[in-house]
PDB file of C-alpha atoms in Angstrom:
ATOM      1  CA  MET T  24    -181.150-217.447 127.149  1.00  0.00           C
ATOM      2  CA  PHE T  25    -183.879-216.317 124.768  1.00  0.00           C
ATOM      3  CA  ARG T  26    -184.501-213.302 126.927  1.00  0.00           C
ATOM      4  CA  ARG T  27    -180.874-212.211 126.637  1.00  0.00           C
ATOM      5  CA  ALA T  28    -180.860-212.807 122.879  1.00  0.00           C
ATOM      6  CA  PHE T  29    -184.062-210.754 122.501  1.00  0.00           C
ATOM      7  CA  TRP T  30    -182.669-207.777 124.436  1.00  0.00           C
ATOM      8  CA  PHE T  31    -179.333-208.007 122.675  1.00  0.00           C
ATOM      9  CA  THR T  32    -181.102-207.924 119.285  1.00  0.00           C
ATOM     10  CA  ALA T  33    -183.408-205.090 120.391  1.00  0.00           C
ATOM     11  CA  GLY T  34    -180.392-203.063 121.608  1.00  0.00           C
ATOM     12  CA  ALA T  35    -178.456-203.670 118.400  1.00  0.00           C
ATOM     13  CA  ALA T  36    -181.473-202.610 116.299  1.00  0.00           C
ATOM     14  CA  ALA T  37    -181.928-199.458 118.417  1.00  0.00           C
ATOM     15  CA  GLY T  38    -178.222-198.678 118.012  1.00  0.00           C
ATOM     16  CA  VAL T  39    -178.376-199.084 114.228  1.00  0.00           C
ATOM     17  CA  TRP T  40    -181.512-196.924 114.061  1.00  0.00           C
ATOM     18  CA  ALA T  41    -179.967-194.179 116.230  1.00  0.00           C
ATOM     19  CA  THR T  42    -176.690-194.244 114.267  1.00  0.00           C
ATOM     20  CA  THR T  43    -178.569-193.932 110.976  1.00  0.00           C
ATOM     21  CA  LYS T  44    -180.621-191.045 112.336  1.00  0.00           C
ATOM     22  CA  VAL T  45    -177.534-189.190 113.594  1.00  0.00           C
ATOM     23  CA  ASN T  46    -175.665-189.708 110.308  1.00  0.00           C
ATOM     24  CA  ARG T  47    -178.602-188.275 108.329  1.00  0.00           C
ATOM     25  CA  GLN T  48    -178.669-185.195 110.533  1.00  0.00           C
ATOM     26  CA  LEU T  49    -174.904-184.749 110.214  1.00  0.00           C
ATOM     27  CA  LYS T  50    -175.144-184.959 106.423  1.00  0.00           C
ATOM     28  CA  LYS T  51    -177.796-182.215 106.494  1.00  0.00           C
ATOM     29  CA  LEU T  52    -175.365-179.970 108.380  1.00  0.00           C
ATOM     30  CA  THR T  53    -172.436-180.255 105.962  1.00  0.00           C
ATOM     31  CA  PRO T  54    -171.484-177.009 104.188  1.00  0.00           C
ATOM     32  CA  GLU T  55    -172.478-178.418 100.782  1.00  0.00           C
ATOM     33  CA  SER T  56    -175.903-179.430 102.040  1.00  0.00           C
ATOM     34  CA  LEU T  57    -176.459-176.089 103.742  1.00  0.00           C
ATOM     35  CA  ALA T  58    -175.436-174.270 100.545  1.00  0.00           C
ATOM     36  CA  ALA T  59    -177.845-176.389  98.506  1.00  0.00           C
ATOM     37  CA  GLN T  60    -180.665-175.679 100.961  1.00  0.00           C
ATOM     38  CA  ALA T  61    -179.930-171.942 100.846  1.00  0.00           C
ATOM     39  CA  ALA T  62    -179.901-172.016  97.032  1.00  0.00           C
ATOM     40  CA  ASP T  63    -183.249-173.817  96.976  1.00  0.00           C
ATOM     41  CA  LYS T  64    -184.740-171.232  99.330  1.00  0.00           C
ATOM     42  CA  ALA T  65    -183.353-168.386  97.205  1.00  0.00           C
ATOM     43  CA  VAL T  66    -184.871-169.873  94.026  1.00  0.00           C
ATOM     44  CA  GLU T  67    -188.192-170.328  95.819  1.00  0.00           C
ATOM     45  CA  ALA T  68    -188.100-166.712  97.032  1.00  0.00           C
ATOM     46  CA  GLY T  69    -187.303-165.564  93.494  1.00  0.00           C
ATOM     47  CA  HIS T  70    -190.337-167.400  92.146  1.00  0.00           C
ATOM     48  CA  ARG T  71    -192.523-165.826  94.820  1.00  0.00           C
ATOM     49  CA  LEU T  72    -191.198-162.346  93.982  1.00  0.00           C
ATOM     50  CA  LYS T  73    -191.820-162.938  90.286  1.00  0.00           C
ATOM     51  CA  ASP T  74    -195.391-164.035  90.983  1.00  0.00           C
ATOM     52  CA  PHE T  75    -195.894-160.966  93.188  1.00  0.00           C
ATOM     53  CA  ALA T  76    -194.534-158.659  90.479  1.00  0.00           C
ATOM     54  CA  LEU T  77    -196.857-160.222  87.888  1.00  0.00           C
ATOM     55  CA  ASP T  78    -199.823-159.777  90.238  1.00  0.00           C
ATOM     56  CA  VAL T  79    -198.900-156.128  90.814  1.00  0.00           C
ATOM     57  CA  LYS T  80    -198.547-155.538  87.075  1.00  0.00           C
ATOM     58  CA  ALA T  81    -201.941-157.117  86.393  1.00  0.00           C
ATOM     59  CA  GLY T  82    -203.518-154.981  89.126  1.00  0.00           C
ATOM     60  CA  MET T  83    -201.893-151.847  87.734  1.00  0.00           C
ATOM     61  CA  THR T  84    -203.194-152.601  84.244  1.00  0.00           C
ATOM     62  CA  GLN T  85    -206.684-153.254  85.569  1.00  0.00           C
ATOM     63  CA  ARG T  86    -206.687-150.041  87.616  1.00  0.00           C
ATOM     64  CA  GLU T  87    -205.334-148.027  84.681  1.00  0.00           C
ATOM     65  CA  ASP T  88    -208.163-149.343  82.493  1.00  0.00           C
ATOM     66  CA  GLU T  89    -210.688-148.404  85.180  1.00  0.00           C
ATOM     67  CA  LEU T  90    -209.260-144.884  85.448  1.00  0.00           C
ATOM     68  CA  ASN T  91    -209.154-144.458  81.665  1.00  0.00           C
ATOM     69  CA  ASP T  92    -212.817-145.487  81.463  1.00  0.00           C
ATOM     70  CA  ALA T  93    -213.746-143.127  84.294  1.00  0.00           C
ATOM     71  CA  LEU T  94    -211.896-140.196  82.693  1.00  0.00           C
ATOM     72  CA  GLY T  95    -213.103-140.948  79.182  1.00  0.00           C
ATOM     73  CA  LEU T  96    -209.640-141.727  77.857  1.00  0.00           C
ATOM     74  CA  HIS T  97    -209.476-144.527  75.343  1.00  0.00           C
ATOM     75  CA  GLN T  98    -206.712-146.393  73.592  1.00  0.00           C
ATOM     76  CA  ASP T  99    -206.360-145.364  69.953  1.00  0.00           C
ATOM     77  CA  PRO T 100    -205.636-148.587  68.025  1.00  0.00           C
ATOM     78  CA  ALA T 101    -204.501-146.594  64.965  1.00  0.00           C
ATOM     79  CA  ARG T 102    -201.506-145.220  66.862  1.00  0.00           C
ATOM     80  CA  PRO T 103    -198.491-147.527  66.691  1.00  0.00           C
ATOM     81  CA  ASP T 104    -197.244-146.623  70.168  1.00  0.00           C
ATOM     82  CA  ASN T 105    -200.717-147.353  71.574  1.00  0.00           C
ATOM     83  CA  VAL T 106    -200.718-144.179  73.678  1.00  0.00           C
ATOM     84  CA  THR T 107    -203.964-143.133  75.294  1.00  0.00           C
ATOM     85  CA  ALA T 108    -205.569-140.283  73.396  1.00  0.00           C
ATOM     86  CA  LEU T 109    -208.128-137.705  74.382  1.00  0.00           C
ATOM     87  CA  PRO T 110    -211.656-138.319  73.105  1.00  0.00           C
ATOM     88  CA  GLY T 111    -212.828-136.535  69.957  1.00  0.00           C
ATOM     89  CA  PRO T 112    -213.791-132.919  70.926  1.00  0.00           C
ATOM     90  CA  ARG T 113    -211.224-132.644  73.712  1.00  0.00           C
ATOM     91  CA  ARG T 114    -208.516-133.918  71.393  1.00  0.00           C
ATOM     92  CA  LEU T 115    -209.382-131.379  68.711  1.00  0.00           C
ATOM     93  CA  ARG T 116    -209.242-128.541  71.239  1.00  0.00           C
ATOM     94  CA  ALA T 117    -205.897-129.779  72.473  1.00  0.00           C
ATOM     95  CA  ILE T 118    -204.526-129.900  68.931  1.00  0.00           C
ATOM     96  CA  GLU T 119    -205.835-126.405  68.174  1.00  0.00           C
ATOM     97  CA  ASN T 120    -204.233-125.007  71.321  1.00  0.00           C
ATOM     98  CA  ASP T 121    -200.914-126.720  70.700  1.00  0.00           C
ATOM     99  CA  HIS T 122    -198.197-124.056  70.664  1.00  0.00           C
ATOM    100  CA  THR T 123    -195.182-126.334  70.506  1.00  0.00           C
ATOM    101  CA  THR T 124    -194.734-125.934  66.729  1.00  0.00           C
ATOM    102  CA  HIS T 125    -193.866-122.228  66.988  1.00  0.00           C
ATOM    103  CA  ARG T 126    -190.235-121.187  66.844  1.00  0.00           C
ATOM    104  CA  PRO T 127    -188.835-119.502  69.923  1.00  0.00           C
ATOM    105  CA  THR T 128    -188.468-115.718  69.706  1.00  0.00           C
ATOM    106  CA  PHE T 129    -184.969-115.648  71.177  1.00  0.00           C
ATOM    107  CA  SER T 130    -181.778-116.394  69.284  1.00  0.00           C
ATOM    108  CA  TYR T 131    -178.879-118.231  70.737  1.00  0.00           C
ATOM    109  CA  ASP T 132    -175.424-117.092  69.810  1.00  0.00           C
ATOM    110  CA  ARG T 133    -172.705-119.535  70.755  1.00  0.00           C
ATOM    111  CA  ASN T 134    -170.235-116.693  71.209  1.00  0.00           C
ATOM    112  CA  GLU T 135    -172.317-114.853  73.797  1.00  0.00           C
ATOM    113  CA  ASP T 136    -170.961-116.953  76.652  1.00  0.00           C
ATOM    114  CA  HIS T 137    -167.319-116.111  75.879  1.00  0.00           C
TER     115      HIS T 137
END
């Protein structure tokens, strides 16, 4: 009698456990749950891409500083746009050889095309 009661109880417990397990798996496969899982993965991927982009930007800045040091280019803190400027003598030569302020020698007549 006790043997039958033990096996009946063990079978009922195994049935409850298996039913609970199956119901959990079925709930994971509902469309809402799958959509939520996909959204979580997309957010996680977005965070990883953002971290990657920040790492690339930091590496670019570091490499740019290394190249500027190697080429002798330095940031001019007096310039508001913070553009890299040529060092002293090279900058003066570049300013002296600047021909962009001259007016062009040709004239443009709007009526020439007609």
